[in-house]
PDB file of C-alpha atoms in Angstrom:
ATOM      1  CA  MET A   1      10.302 -11.900  17.669  1.00 61.00           C
ATOM      2  CA  SER A   2      13.523 -11.820  15.663  1.00 85.00           C
ATOM      3  CA  GLU A   3      16.186  -8.769  16.863  1.00 90.00           C
ATOM      4  CA  ILE A   4      15.904  -7.665  13.225  1.00 87.00           C
ATOM      5  CA  LEU A   5      12.210  -7.270  13.210  1.00 85.00           C
ATOM      6  CA  LEU A   6      12.212  -5.368  17.006  1.00 90.00           C
ATOM      7  CA  LEU A   7      14.937  -2.809  15.034  1.00 93.00           C
ATOM      8  CA  SER A   8      13.195  -2.361  12.383  1.00 90.00           C
ATOM      9  CA  VAL A   9       9.491  -1.745  14.651  1.00 90.00           C
ATOM     10  CA  VAL A  10      11.452   0.770  16.830  1.00 95.00           C
ATOM     11  CA  LEU A  11      13.456   2.376  13.958  1.00 96.00           C
ATOM     12  CA  ILE A  12       9.517   3.351  12.331  1.00 93.00           C
ATOM     13  CA  THR A  13       8.188   4.162  15.651  1.00 94.00           C
ATOM     14  CA  LEU A  14      10.889   6.812  16.398  1.00 97.00           C
ATOM     15  CA  ALA A  15      10.088   7.428  12.861  1.00 96.00           C
ATOM     16  CA  LEU A  16       6.442   8.420  13.514  1.00 95.00           C
ATOM     17  CA  PHE A  17       7.408  10.092  16.859  1.00 97.00           C
ATOM     18  CA  PHE A  18      10.156  12.362  15.143  1.00 98.00           C
ATOM     19  CA  TYR A  19       7.948  13.231  11.906  1.00 96.00           C
ATOM     20  CA  SER A  20       4.887  13.647  13.878  1.00 97.00           C
ATOM     21  CA  LEU A  21       6.701  15.882  16.502  1.00 98.00           C
ATOM     22  CA  GLY A  22       8.244  17.973  13.638  1.00 97.00           C
ATOM     23  CA  VAL A  23       4.770  18.683  11.728  1.00 96.00           C
ATOM     24  CA  TRP A  24       2.397  18.992  15.031  1.00 97.00           C
ATOM     25  CA  ALA A  25       5.008  21.394  16.655  1.00 97.00           C
ATOM     26  CA  GLU A  26       4.959  23.361  13.303  1.00 96.00           C
ATOM     27  CA  ARG A  27       1.684  23.885  12.559  1.00 95.00           C
ATOM     28  CA  ASN A  28       0.766  24.622  16.193  1.00 96.00           C
ATOM     29  CA  ALA A  29       3.597  27.233  16.422  1.00 96.00           C
ATOM     30  CA  ARG A  30       2.314  28.360  12.688  1.00 94.00           C
ATOM     31  CA  TYR A  31       6.132  29.038  11.994  1.00 95.00           C
ATOM     32  CA  LEU A  32       8.719  26.591  10.958  1.00 96.00           C
ATOM     33  CA  LYS A  33      11.778  26.695  13.200  1.00 96.00           C
ATOM     34  CA  MET A  34      15.164  25.129  13.377  1.00 97.00           C
ATOM     35  CA  TRP A  35      13.949  22.068  15.596  1.00 98.00           C
ATOM     36  CA  HIS A  36      10.998  21.498  13.572  1.00 97.00           C
ATOM     37  CA  VAL A  37      13.499  20.696  10.604  1.00 98.00           C
ATOM     38  CA  ALA A  38      15.973  18.819  12.755  1.00 98.00           C
ATOM     39  CA  ALA A  39      12.869  16.563  13.658  1.00 98.00           C
ATOM     40  CA  PHE A  40      11.839  16.307   9.953  1.00 98.00           C
ATOM     41  CA  TRP A  41      15.702  15.032   9.443  1.00 98.00           C
ATOM     42  CA  ALA A  42      15.159  12.734  12.298  1.00 98.00           C
ATOM     43  CA  GLY A  43      12.089  10.866  10.996  1.00 97.00           C
ATOM     44  CA  LEU A  44      13.304  10.545   8.075  1.00 97.00           C
ATOM     45  CA  VAL A  45      16.271   8.790   9.306  1.00 98.00           C
ATOM     46  CA  PHE A  46      14.635   6.093  11.439  1.00 97.00           C
ATOM     47  CA  ASP A  47      12.219   5.640   8.544  1.00 95.00           C
ATOM     48  CA  PHE A  48      15.016   5.240   5.827  1.00 94.00           C
ATOM     49  CA  SER A  49      16.874   2.478   8.376  1.00 95.00           C
ATOM     50  CA  GLY A  50      13.602   1.015   9.580  1.00 92.00           C
ATOM     51  CA  THR A  51      12.716   0.700   5.743  1.00 89.00           C
ATOM     52  CA  PHE A  52      16.000  -0.757   5.462  1.00 90.00           C
ATOM     53  CA  ALA A  53      15.932  -3.509   8.194  1.00 89.00           C
ATOM     54  CA  MET A  54      12.706  -4.817   6.895  1.00 85.00           C
ATOM     55  CA  TYR A  55      13.838  -4.932   3.335  1.00 84.00           C
ATOM     56  CA  GLN A  56      16.741  -7.127   5.109  1.00 84.00           C
ATOM     57  CA  LEU A  57      13.290  -9.579   6.507  1.00 81.00           C
ATOM     58  CA  SER A  58      11.892  -9.425   3.556  1.00 76.00           C
ATOM     59  CA  LYS A  59      12.151 -12.791   1.137  1.00 74.00           C
ATOM     60  CA  GLY A  60      10.990 -11.245  -1.986  1.00 69.00           C
ATOM     61  CA  SER A  61      12.878  -9.239  -3.834  1.00 72.00           C
ATOM     62  CA  PHE A  62      12.362  -5.573  -4.156  1.00 70.00           C
ATOM     63  CA  ASP A  63       9.100  -4.817  -5.853  1.00 72.00           C
ATOM     64  CA  LEU A  64       8.121  -1.059  -6.738  1.00 71.00           C
ATOM     65  CA  LEU A  65       4.608  -2.288  -8.246  1.00 77.00           C
ATOM     66  CA  GLU A  66       3.711  -3.953  -4.902  1.00 80.00           C
ATOM     67  CA  LEU A  67       1.734  -1.381  -3.404  1.00 80.00           C
ATOM     68  CA  HIS A  68       3.110  -0.958   0.486  1.00 78.00           C
ATOM     69  CA  THR A  69       6.438  -0.682  -1.874  1.00 82.00           C
ATOM     70  CA  LEU A  70       5.187   1.926  -4.014  1.00 88.00           C
ATOM     71  CA  THR A  71       3.469   4.145  -0.905  1.00 88.00           C
ATOM     72  CA  GLY A  72       6.470   3.909   0.805  1.00 88.00           C
ATOM     73  CA  GLN A  73       8.727   4.687  -2.068  1.00 90.00           C
ATOM     74  CA  ILE A  74       6.445   7.783  -2.654  1.00 92.00           C
ATOM     75  CA  ALA A  75       6.375   8.521   0.759  1.00 92.00           C
ATOM     76  CA  ILE A  76      10.057   8.208   1.589  1.00 94.00           C
ATOM     77  CA  TRP A  77      11.022  10.638  -1.269  1.00 95.00           C
ATOM     78  CA  LEU A  78       8.168  13.373  -0.389  1.00 95.00           C
ATOM     79  CA  MET A  79       9.669  13.166   3.251  1.00 95.00           C
ATOM     80  CA  LEU A  80      13.388  13.273   1.733  1.00 97.00           C
ATOM     81  CA  VAL A  81      12.044  16.507  -0.574  1.00 97.00           C
ATOM     82  CA  HIS A  82      10.261  17.983   2.234  1.00 97.00           C
ATOM     83  CA  ALA A  83      13.462  17.836   4.700  1.00 97.00           C
ATOM     84  CA  ILE A  84      15.025  19.506   1.893  1.00 97.00           C
ATOM     85  CA  TRP A  85      12.884  22.323   0.924  1.00 97.00           C
ATOM     86  CA  ALA A  86      11.997  22.920   5.274  1.00 97.00           C
ATOM     87  CA  THR A  87      15.978  23.576   5.522  1.00 97.00           C
ATOM     88  CA  ARG A  88      15.909  26.366   2.875  1.00 97.00           C
ATOM     89  CA  VAL A  89      12.718  28.097   3.765  1.00 96.00           C
ATOM     90  CA  ALA A  90      14.103  27.823   7.503  1.00 96.00           C
ATOM     91  CA  LYS A  91      17.221  29.185   6.412  1.00 95.00           C
ATOM     92  CA  LYS A  92      16.348  31.536   3.769  1.00 93.00           C
ATOM     93  CA  GLY A  93      13.112  31.488   3.291  1.00 89.00           C
ATOM     94  CA  SER A  94      10.577  35.020   4.322  1.00 93.00           C
ATOM     95  CA  ARG A  95       8.805  35.434   7.063  1.00 93.00           C
ATOM     96  CA  GLU A  96       5.491  34.670   4.953  1.00 94.00           C
ATOM     97  CA  ALA A  97       6.996  31.412   3.752  1.00 94.00           C
ATOM     98  CA  ARG A  98       8.129  30.349   7.336  1.00 94.00           C
ATOM     99  CA  LYS A  99       4.784  30.590   8.335  1.00 93.00           C
ATOM    100  CA  LYS A 100       2.684  29.216   5.064  1.00 92.00           C
ATOM    101  CA  PHE A 101       5.124  25.949   5.515  1.00 93.00           C
ATOM    102  CA  HIS A 102       2.859  24.431   8.114  1.00 90.00           C
ATOM    103  CA  ARG A 103       0.492  23.288   5.206  1.00 90.00           C
ATOM    104  CA  TYR A 104       2.681  21.125   2.833  1.00 91.00           C
ATOM    105  CA  SER A 105       4.126  19.579   6.170  1.00 94.00           C
ATOM    106  CA  LEU A 106       0.783  18.230   6.764  1.00 93.00           C
ATOM    107  CA  VAL A 107       0.252  17.129   3.928  1.00 93.00           C
ATOM    108  CA  VAL A 108       3.256  15.263   3.536  1.00 93.00           C
ATOM    109  CA  TRP A 109       2.800  13.459   7.027  1.00 93.00           C
ATOM    110  CA  LEU A 110      -0.636  12.247   5.682  1.00 93.00           C
ATOM    111  CA  ILE A 111       0.819  10.688   2.870  1.00 92.00           C
ATOM    112  CA  TRP A 112       3.691   9.259   5.010  1.00 91.00           C
ATOM    113  CA  LEU A 113       1.074   7.693   7.339  1.00 91.00           C
ATOM    114  CA  VAL A 114      -0.135   5.590   4.551  1.00 90.00           C
ATOM    115  CA  PRO A 115       2.589   2.930   4.209  1.00 87.00           C
ATOM    116  CA  TYR A 116       3.117   3.132   7.991  1.00 85.00           C
ATOM    117  CA  PHE A 117      -0.187   2.053   9.106  1.00 86.00           C
ATOM    118  CA  GLY A 118      -0.395  -0.361   5.561  1.00 82.00           C
ATOM    119  CA  GLY A 119       2.735  -1.619   6.927  1.00 73.00           C
ATOM    120  CA  MET A 120       1.492  -2.642  10.720  1.00 68.00           C
ATOM    121  CA  PHE A 121      -2.073  -4.045   9.394  1.00 73.00           C
ATOM    122  CA  MET A 122       0.237  -6.293   7.440  1.00 67.00           C
ATOM    123  CA  GLY A 123       2.342  -7.261   9.658  1.00 61.00           C
ATOM    124  CA  MET A 124      -0.821  -7.582  12.258  1.00 59.00           C
ATOM    125  CA  ARG A 125      -1.866 -10.283   9.510  1.00 65.00           C
ATOM    126  CA  SER A 126       1.245 -12.568   9.114  1.00 62.00           C
TER     127      SER A 126
END
């Protein structure tokens, strides 16, 4: 296994860990806390870094029409919007907004899992 491949796997796994930690801790608490927001941002940074490392490994060009690339792009952009919105809600949102935010978090997390598992299956095939 090449060093860059190992690095990308570690980074994407850290993204899964931190993003899942934030989403499920928030869901269990039923209240958005700043440490949940920090976990969302950490997951996003690790996901972006791991995706960039994997891009360095790819032999082809960036093809947004390829299913894995498309779902990955959708997931990263949703994660970014989610982290920004969570930051705003945690800092300035009402108590009610902080209580209901977990619904959006769970939807984004489930969408993020599509390219995560898609990438894992693609890696097992090659």
